[in-house]
Amino acid sequence: MVRTRFAPSPTGFLHLGNARTAIFSYLFARHHGGKFILRVEDTDRERSRLEYEEEILKDLRWLGIEWDEFYRQSDRFEIYRSYVEKLLQEGHAYPCFCTQEELQREREEAQKRGVAYRYSGRCRALSPQEARKMMEGGKSYTVRFKVPDGRNVVFEDLVKGYISINVDDFGDFVIVRSDGSPTYNFVVVIDDALMEISHVVRGEDHIPNTPKQILIYEALGFEVPKFAHLPVILGEDRSKLSKRHGGVSVKAYREEGYVSEALFNYLCLLGWSAPDDPDREIFSKEELIELFELKDVNSSPAVFNRDKLRWMSGVYIREVLPLEEVASRVLPFLKDAGYDVGDTEYLKRVLEHTRDSFDTFSEAVDRLRPFFVDEFEIPQELMGLLEDMRSLEVLNLFLEKLKESKPSSVEEVKRLARTIQKELKVKPKEVWHTLRIALTGALEGVGIDILIALLPQESIEFRIKRVLDRVS
RNA sequence: GCCCCCAUCGUCUAGCCCGGCCUAGGACGCCGGCCUUUCACGCCGGAAACGCGGGUUCGAAUCCCGCUGGGGGUGCCA
């Protein structure tokens, strides 16, 4: 049984790198008909916040990632304690009374001498009696894991291949802090073992932790899972994607109105392509579940490209999502902008003609404004343009014809425009530009024929009369 | 510094494992054209890459070594 997990720490918003890790982990589990587990790693009491946990869950749901089991490490401290006890008793761990200041000094010294720092193992030499005495004396201590000398830990990584690390590179490491809380490298092993995680899928920044964890698995007699370390996602400057790059949280894209399926799809393409059809880029979640394999993930880091994500969001809006779906997703954005949207039939008719002109829902807000908002300013230079054209005649005649014919299709609107053109002997452009400025207050935007065909008659009349008043 | 990972167009990638089919394919972006009442959309076309140096071989983007470059780690963070 394949069981994978995603284990975020609630110290910030879910960012794109972690989101992709979650997606790959999820896809791998689903592909193999296995379970996907969500585990909140909040052992660092200082930095963990419940509100971040809530945001992360919200983002995962938005992305369409559903989990089968949920755990929170802060609920499991009792379990961890019993395993610390075991390691202590069996001589795999020992209490360490060194203060942070002492350690800091040692670290600086090592740096000065230009050698790699590792903990000296000083407290390893303490006899049980001495240790007990110091504890009873109220001296605070951490618990360290005893790292065996000279071992070369080798493991097969599902995306990187064989990785070999000599444990002499690091000293005895802390598994329980002086405040009694367990550390990541320890609890991750206990949880992955107890939750029977078969495949640990995570970012490659965890590679150096892996040998430490394998040592603990062995000390506790647990079966070692398979590991898959995904290459990190880089910002435009090729450093690891982080807050300072801006726009790296899933939340930001959700709020900007990107299509969630597009973000899911795009993130999959960062380091993965379909083996049988590598040129294909648009995949539904179901198709990805069908096709995804860790062996097809490539091992080099990828730079995140916002332009391509934007493009893909647009593809989903104009080609993938049903019209109904586009309507219901854009609706909250229009309402937030204060538009009086009216009935959804109108919105759907509008979108039918305009969905191919925006890539995100926040862009739709600007693009669709003329369909919903009568009040707008016409810039001075455009008023000037109107005066240069025979706009008075055009608008007056248009208003007159509009009342007679009440055009409600693009074809009828075009016919009407042609009539005006002929009667007034003006160029087509002059008619369209005049109407565009009067009806939208801009020189570019949605098709004006569509706008006239769909916009309520009162709105058209209102806007045109207003211009007429100003020009004359 | 030390340890680990990585290396094809600006970016994401296919090809690499199992050398010849590669005159290195696709996508985003960019440039040009077409469509057109504008901006988009769409369609057509274009510029754009095997990091460098050595091997191995009849033949290397593909295999080996070195260099360089990039990334990650080096915590009582995860």
XYZ file of C-alpha atoms (C1' of nucleotides) in Angstrom:
550
model
C 0.000 0.000 0.000
C 1.422 3.348 -1.040
C 1.055 5.988 1.625
C 2.503 9.471 1.152
C 2.210 12.609 3.164
C 2.582 16.341 2.948
C 4.000 17.878 6.093
C 3.928 21.672 6.114
C 4.956 23.703 9.090
C 2.448 26.456 9.866
C 4.978 29.262 10.011
C 3.805 31.094 6.917
C 1.524 30.855 3.917
C 1.689 27.871 1.591
C 4.141 28.817 -1.091
C 4.509 27.535 -4.591
C 7.422 25.221 -3.899
C 5.587 23.446 -1.117
C 2.414 23.401 -3.150
C 4.186 21.511 -5.907
C 5.634 19.095 -3.378
C 2.123 18.507 -2.065
C 0.813 17.978 -5.595
C 3.493 15.462 -6.565
C 3.079 13.602 -3.307
C -0.687 13.559 -3.774
C -0.523 12.475 -7.418
C 1.882 9.681 -6.639
C -0.377 8.302 -3.903
C -3.495 8.521 -6.068
C -1.753 7.041 -9.079
C -0.987 3.966 -7.028
C -4.383 3.867 -5.396
C -2.810 4.745 -2.075
C -3.497 7.167 0.735
C -2.419 10.762 1.079
C -1.867 12.103 4.570
C -1.697 15.685 5.752
C 0.409 16.312 8.808
C 0.960 19.708 10.345
C 4.490 19.987 11.696
C 4.132 22.455 14.505
C 6.776 21.300 16.934
C 8.345 24.746 16.898
C 5.956 26.396 19.331
C 7.605 29.771 18.874
C 6.900 30.140 15.192
C 3.830 28.000 14.550
C 0.494 29.761 14.279
C -2.980 28.308 13.920
C -4.007 30.959 11.421
C -1.268 29.815 9.067
C -2.465 26.256 9.411
C -5.942 27.370 8.402
C -4.636 29.258 5.393
C -2.588 26.277 4.256
C -5.591 23.964 4.475
C -7.662 26.473 2.563
C -5.068 26.672 -0.213
C -4.795 22.899 -0.484
C -8.557 22.581 -0.793
C -8.624 25.337 -3.368
C -6.046 23.443 -5.388
C -8.211 20.344 -5.248
C -5.886 18.316 -3.067
C -7.894 16.200 -0.673
C -6.321 14.198 2.139
C -7.352 10.919 3.714
C -5.930 11.445 7.189
C -4.968 14.478 9.196
C -2.528 14.853 12.090
C -1.041 17.653 14.087
C 2.286 17.028 15.759
C 1.509 19.157 18.782
C -1.195 16.584 19.612
C 1.372 13.812 19.666
C 4.007 14.962 22.105
C 3.231 12.051 24.469
C 4.033 9.569 21.733
C 7.342 11.232 20.968
C 8.262 11.280 24.633
C 7.997 7.513 24.898
C 10.387 7.054 21.988
C 12.874 9.491 23.465
C 12.754 7.372 26.588
C 13.471 4.279 24.542
C 16.456 5.826 22.795
C 17.800 7.064 26.110
C 17.449 3.677 27.744
C 19.028 1.795 24.906
C 21.972 4.154 24.812
C 21.178 5.728 21.425
C 20.717 9.150 22.999
C 21.966 11.097 25.960
C 21.219 14.318 27.813
C 23.384 17.293 26.920
C 23.897 20.148 29.325
C 25.853 22.442 27.051
C 24.342 25.913 26.887
C 23.505 27.658 23.649
C 26.203 30.198 24.418
C 28.843 27.519 24.757
C 27.797 25.923 21.524
C 27.737 29.239 19.759
C 31.299 29.868 20.887
C 32.449 26.492 19.591
C 30.761 27.140 16.310
C 32.444 30.497 15.866
C 35.782 29.038 16.760
C 35.436 26.302 14.182
C 34.522 28.910 11.629
C 37.585 30.949 12.496
C 39.838 27.961 12.096
C 38.145 27.175 8.818
C 37.034 23.686 9.773
C 33.598 22.143 9.555
C 31.722 22.483 12.813
C 30.274 19.506 14.556
C 29.224 19.066 18.132
C 32.124 17.842 20.225
C 30.130 15.131 21.941
C 31.338 16.384 25.265
C 28.235 15.370 27.224
C 28.358 11.905 25.732
C 31.081 11.153 28.261
C 28.930 12.002 31.254
C 28.157 9.032 33.460
C 24.482 8.318 34.206
C 25.097 9.351 37.787
C 26.581 12.689 36.827
C 23.753 13.291 34.397
C 21.110 12.475 36.952
C 22.730 14.777 39.442
C 22.704 17.698 37.033
C 19.076 17.074 36.131
C 18.099 16.996 39.787
C 20.039 20.180 40.249
C 17.575 21.736 37.833
C 20.077 22.307 35.038
C 18.290 22.507 31.715
C 19.333 20.063 29.028
C 18.635 18.836 25.551
C 18.644 15.268 24.349
C 21.090 14.364 21.624
C 21.132 11.396 19.305
C 24.362 9.442 19.363
C 25.748 9.385 15.826
C 27.944 6.350 15.184
C 31.461 7.011 13.915
C 32.474 6.807 10.298
C 29.281 5.424 8.844
C 28.508 6.011 5.239
C 24.752 6.151 4.833
C 23.624 5.278 1.349
C 20.060 5.466 0.143
C 18.368 5.239 -3.211
C 16.460 8.383 -4.001
C 13.591 7.903 -6.437
C 14.416 11.041 -8.369
C 18.129 11.587 -7.716
C 19.467 8.060 -7.696
C 21.947 6.804 -5.119
C 23.075 9.344 -2.562
C 25.857 8.664 -0.130
C 26.634 10.820 2.885
C 29.223 10.252 5.577
C 27.763 10.780 9.020
C 31.055 12.228 10.253
C 29.909 15.397 8.526
C 27.586 16.106 11.395
C 27.883 15.597 15.115
C 25.387 14.279 17.639
C 22.244 16.258 16.943
C 19.485 17.500 19.211
C 16.236 15.547 19.262
C 14.634 17.231 22.291
C 14.984 20.929 23.008
C 15.627 22.280 26.471
C 11.953 23.230 26.735
C 11.075 19.571 26.299
C 9.727 19.836 22.746
C 11.033 17.355 20.183
C 12.760 18.504 17.005
C 11.901 17.934 13.406
C 14.503 15.313 12.544
C 13.227 13.138 15.327
C 9.459 13.473 15.115
C 9.444 13.127 11.362
C 10.836 9.631 11.759
C 8.420 8.616 14.490
C 5.450 9.908 12.531
C 6.464 8.536 9.166
C 7.058 5.151 10.771
C 3.877 5.105 12.857
C 1.761 6.419 10.010
C 3.293 3.775 7.772
C 4.450 6.230 5.161
C 5.843 4.171 2.293
C 7.278 7.038 0.232
C 8.650 10.235 1.665
C 8.219 12.873 -1.046
C 9.711 16.233 -0.122
C 11.972 19.061 -1.254
C 15.650 18.434 -1.912
C 16.545 20.782 0.907
C 15.866 17.742 3.081
C 18.594 15.599 1.539
C 21.110 16.440 4.265
C 18.551 15.440 6.910
C 17.926 12.048 5.409
C 20.966 10.205 6.817
C 20.169 11.526 10.309
C 16.677 10.174 9.953
C 17.833 6.830 8.622
C 20.027 6.484 11.690
C 16.981 6.973 13.908
C 14.880 4.502 11.915
C 17.612 1.954 12.464
C 18.074 2.704 16.136
C 14.359 2.227 16.709
C 14.111 -0.825 14.505
C 11.674 0.809 12.091
C 11.512 -0.033 8.435
C 13.116 2.723 6.341
C 10.717 4.189 3.760
C 11.586 5.107 0.165
C 12.670 8.682 -0.405
C 12.002 11.037 -3.297
C 13.620 14.467 -3.127
C 12.171 16.969 -5.545
C 14.329 19.739 -6.966
C 13.482 23.138 -5.545
C 11.667 25.865 -7.414
C 13.762 28.944 -8.132
C 12.841 32.593 -8.571
C 13.767 34.633 -11.645
C 17.154 35.333 -10.049
C 17.797 31.594 -9.732
C 17.799 31.550 -5.959
C 15.332 29.415 -4.049
C 11.859 30.874 -4.244
C 11.157 32.817 -1.076
C 9.098 35.659 0.332
C 11.420 38.290 -1.007
C 10.607 37.263 -4.591
C 7.039 38.437 -4.034
C 3.966 36.665 -5.331
C 5.071 33.269 -4.145
C 2.176 32.258 -1.962
C -0.698 30.220 -3.322
C -2.979 32.651 -1.533
C -1.723 35.500 -3.711
C -2.706 33.652 -6.875
C -6.039 32.633 -5.437
C -6.807 36.245 -4.598
C -5.556 37.479 -7.957
C -8.104 35.239 -9.618
C -5.918 32.668 -11.286
C -7.711 29.449 -12.185
C -6.774 26.891 -9.530
C -6.673 24.021 -12.017
C -4.218 26.041 -14.091
C -1.925 26.580 -11.137
C -2.098 22.876 -10.330
C -1.387 22.018 -13.956
C 1.413 24.566 -14.324
C 3.180 23.467 -11.156
C 3.205 19.897 -12.445
C 5.078 21.034 -15.532
C 7.875 22.357 -13.381
C 10.008 19.264 -13.414
C 7.661 16.772 -14.959
C 6.403 15.955 -18.438
C 4.212 13.185 -19.756
C 6.482 10.375 -20.923
C 4.391 9.363 -23.914
C 3.405 12.828 -25.051
C 5.987 15.326 -23.809
C 4.652 18.182 -25.941
C 1.293 18.112 -24.257
C 0.798 20.694 -21.536
C -2.843 20.829 -20.540
C -3.914 18.042 -18.205
C -6.836 17.597 -15.872
C -6.185 16.388 -12.355
C -7.615 12.997 -13.293
C -5.265 12.699 -16.242
C -2.325 13.670 -14.074
C -3.262 11.004 -11.550
C -3.340 8.546 -14.410
C 0.018 9.587 -15.856
C 2.169 10.789 -12.985
C 5.179 8.771 -11.883
C 8.053 9.925 -9.715
C 10.526 8.382 -12.103
C 9.569 10.967 -14.710
C 10.382 13.893 -12.451
C 13.593 15.495 -13.508
C 16.346 16.210 -11.124
C 17.334 19.787 -11.884
C 15.746 22.827 -10.278
C 13.231 24.874 -12.285
C 12.644 28.607 -12.464
C 9.082 29.714 -11.848
C 7.653 31.721 -14.733
C 4.639 33.849 -13.976
C 3.924 34.674 -17.621
C 3.431 31.066 -18.492
C 1.175 30.515 -15.512
C -0.892 33.502 -16.587
C -1.159 32.126 -20.103
C -2.274 28.779 -18.788
C -4.885 30.377 -16.565
C -6.212 32.026 -19.730
C -6.329 28.701 -21.539
C -8.471 27.310 -18.742
C -10.814 30.284 -18.884
C -11.362 30.234 -22.627
C -10.988 26.569 -23.485
C -11.185 24.264 -20.516
C -13.730 25.421 -17.956
C -17.423 25.216 -18.876
C -19.059 28.633 -19.345
C -21.180 28.015 -16.276
C -18.039 27.517 -14.212
C -16.341 30.660 -15.543
C -19.449 32.596 -14.582
C -19.634 31.339 -11.046
C -15.942 31.902 -10.455
C -15.789 35.403 -11.867
C -18.917 36.482 -10.030
C -17.334 37.117 -6.598
C -14.636 39.234 -8.228
C -17.202 41.390 -9.997
C -19.215 41.766 -6.810
C -16.115 42.726 -4.840
C -15.488 45.439 -7.381
C -18.947 46.770 -6.602
C -20.570 45.833 -9.905
C -24.308 45.336 -9.994
C -24.152 42.053 -11.865
C -27.857 41.395 -12.117
C -29.000 37.988 -13.286
C -26.532 35.280 -14.224
C -28.091 34.796 -17.657
C -26.813 38.229 -18.616
C -23.392 37.440 -17.145
C -23.229 34.205 -19.078
C -24.119 35.901 -22.332
C -21.418 38.480 -21.675
C -18.834 35.821 -20.917
C -19.726 33.797 -23.956
C -18.339 36.648 -26.024
C -15.571 37.879 -23.745
C -14.014 34.910 -21.988
C -11.222 34.791 -24.543
C -10.014 38.249 -23.600
C -8.697 37.804 -20.082
C -6.359 35.408 -18.296
C -7.413 35.895 -14.685
C -10.589 36.873 -12.909
C -9.140 40.111 -11.649
C -8.364 41.041 -15.244
C -11.986 40.250 -16.043
C -13.037 42.957 -13.613
C -11.392 45.624 -15.790
C -12.282 44.055 -19.055
C -15.980 43.653 -18.292
C -16.552 47.007 -16.626
C -18.490 48.461 -19.596
C -21.077 45.710 -19.273
C -21.917 46.634 -15.703
C -20.951 50.208 -14.926
C -22.606 53.278 -16.429
C -20.583 55.851 -14.550
C -17.113 56.562 -15.899
C -14.962 59.480 -16.888
C -14.024 60.118 -20.483
C -10.448 61.401 -20.612
C -9.903 64.869 -22.032
C -7.959 63.695 -25.058
C -10.764 61.314 -26.029
C -13.316 64.110 -25.755
C -11.049 66.007 -28.121
C -11.075 63.075 -30.480
C -14.875 63.059 -30.452
C -14.914 66.694 -31.427
C -12.584 65.977 -34.330
C -14.979 63.388 -35.682
C -18.534 63.881 -36.771
C -19.588 62.320 -33.529
C -22.616 64.462 -32.844
C -24.289 63.356 -36.035
C -23.245 59.764 -35.519
C -24.501 59.583 -31.966
C -27.775 61.319 -32.711
C -28.537 59.117 -35.633
C -27.468 56.043 -33.706
C -29.803 56.924 -30.864
C -32.662 57.382 -33.255
C -32.048 54.113 -35.081
C -31.490 52.289 -31.832
C -35.005 53.118 -30.660
C -36.495 51.857 -33.908
C -34.572 48.650 -34.383
C -33.546 47.586 -30.888
C -30.682 45.385 -32.120
C -30.013 42.371 -29.929
C -27.474 40.474 -31.966
C -24.033 41.303 -33.241
C -25.324 41.008 -36.781
C -28.077 43.525 -36.203
C -25.663 45.938 -34.577
C -23.328 45.672 -37.540
C -26.166 46.298 -39.950
C -27.154 49.358 -37.981
C -23.603 50.679 -38.061
C -23.488 50.218 -41.805
C -26.683 52.184 -42.221
C -25.281 55.090 -40.271
C -22.096 54.923 -42.253
C -23.978 55.177 -45.517
C -26.451 57.830 -44.505
C -23.798 60.091 -43.063
C -21.119 59.103 -45.556
C -18.503 58.514 -42.872
C -15.869 55.854 -42.532
C -16.677 52.703 -40.550
C -13.916 53.519 -38.105
C -15.471 56.818 -37.314
C -18.724 55.173 -36.304
C -17.077 52.530 -34.184
C -14.589 54.832 -32.499
C -17.280 57.311 -31.633
C -19.479 54.640 -30.126
C -16.552 53.106 -28.309
C -15.562 56.324 -26.634
C -19.121 57.205 -25.744
C -19.975 53.784 -24.359
C -16.730 52.815 -22.639
C -14.651 55.948 -22.198
C -11.665 54.194 -23.733
C -10.112 53.453 -27.101
C -9.509 49.802 -26.487
C -11.460 46.978 -24.969
C -14.231 44.526 -25.705
C -15.973 44.343 -29.075
C -18.316 47.297 -29.241
C -20.829 45.363 -31.342
C -21.102 42.806 -28.567
C -21.471 45.507 -25.974
C -24.316 47.157 -27.852
C -26.034 43.859 -28.525
C -26.004 42.854 -24.855
C -26.109 46.055 -22.856
C -29.596 47.098 -21.639
C -31.081 49.802 -23.857
C -31.361 52.267 -20.965
C -27.648 52.055 -20.305
C -26.788 52.743 -23.911
C -29.117 55.712 -24.067
C -27.875 57.029 -20.765
C -24.245 56.936 -21.804
C -24.810 58.449 -25.204
C -27.046 61.249 -23.973
C -24.457 62.133 -21.399
C -21.831 62.557 -24.105
C -24.222 64.494 -26.273
C -24.815 66.934 -23.416
C -21.134 67.481 -22.964
C -20.269 67.903 -26.619
C -23.017 70.342 -27.471
C 35.382 26.509 4.319
C 33.104 21.541 4.352
C 29.153 18.129 2.521
C 25.378 17.058 -1.102
C 22.697 17.971 -5.672
C 22.351 19.931 -10.636
C 23.853 21.650 -15.891
C 19.822 21.634 -23.811
C 16.851 28.352 -26.573
C 15.707 34.266 -21.747
C 12.217 30.513 -19.037
C 9.701 25.369 -18.712
C 11.008 21.138 -21.341
C 11.727 16.604 -25.363
C 16.029 13.932 -26.829
C 20.465 11.407 -22.672
C 19.585 5.541 -19.325
C 20.014 1.823 -24.481
C 25.728 6.821 -28.750
C 24.170 7.464 -35.493
C 16.913 8.670 -37.042
C 19.189 15.930 -34.180
C 19.823 20.247 -40.119
C 18.353 19.487 -31.703
C 11.447 19.125 -31.397
C 7.371 21.608 -28.447
C 5.490 25.522 -25.013
C 5.662 30.590 -22.582
C 7.769 35.193 -23.643
C 9.817 38.206 -27.734
C 9.760 39.972 -33.118
C 7.060 40.135 -37.980
C 2.547 39.177 -40.818
C -2.727 37.875 -41.382
C -7.733 38.524 -39.301
C -10.147 43.147 -37.512
C -14.095 48.884 -35.269
C -9.678 48.977 -30.904
C -7.079 45.782 -27.292
C -7.112 40.910 -26.865
C -8.226 35.860 -28.968
C -7.043 32.945 -33.233
C -3.925 31.669 -37.471
C 0.906 31.872 -40.187
C 6.139 32.897 -40.025
C 10.931 34.265 -37.455
C 15.143 35.017 -34.057
C 16.749 32.010 -29.966
C 20.186 26.424 -26.751
C 23.584 21.198 -26.270
C 28.624 25.863 -20.325
C 34.187 24.914 -21.235
C 38.356 21.477 -21.842
C 40.020 16.692 -22.337
C 39.191 11.612 -23.366
C 36.398 6.842 -25.424
C 34.449 5.895 -30.461
C 34.209 5.319 -37.479
C 30.583 8.633 -35.001
C 28.920 12.199 -28.681
C 23.660 16.691 -26.685
C 23.863 11.460 -25.400
C 29.379 7.466 -22.179
C 33.973 8.809 -18.785
C 37.215 12.539 -16.317
C 38.417 17.526 -15.014
C 37.081 22.585 -14.787
C 33.539 26.318 -14.489
C 28.874 27.863 -13.195
C 24.253 27.425 -10.440
C 21.481 25.519 -6.293
C 20.790 23.349 -1.462
C 22.605 22.150 3.409
C 25.927 23.200 7.314
C 20.439 25.365 14.005
C 17.792 23.817 20.730
C 13.859 25.999 11.992
C 11.179 22.711 9.191
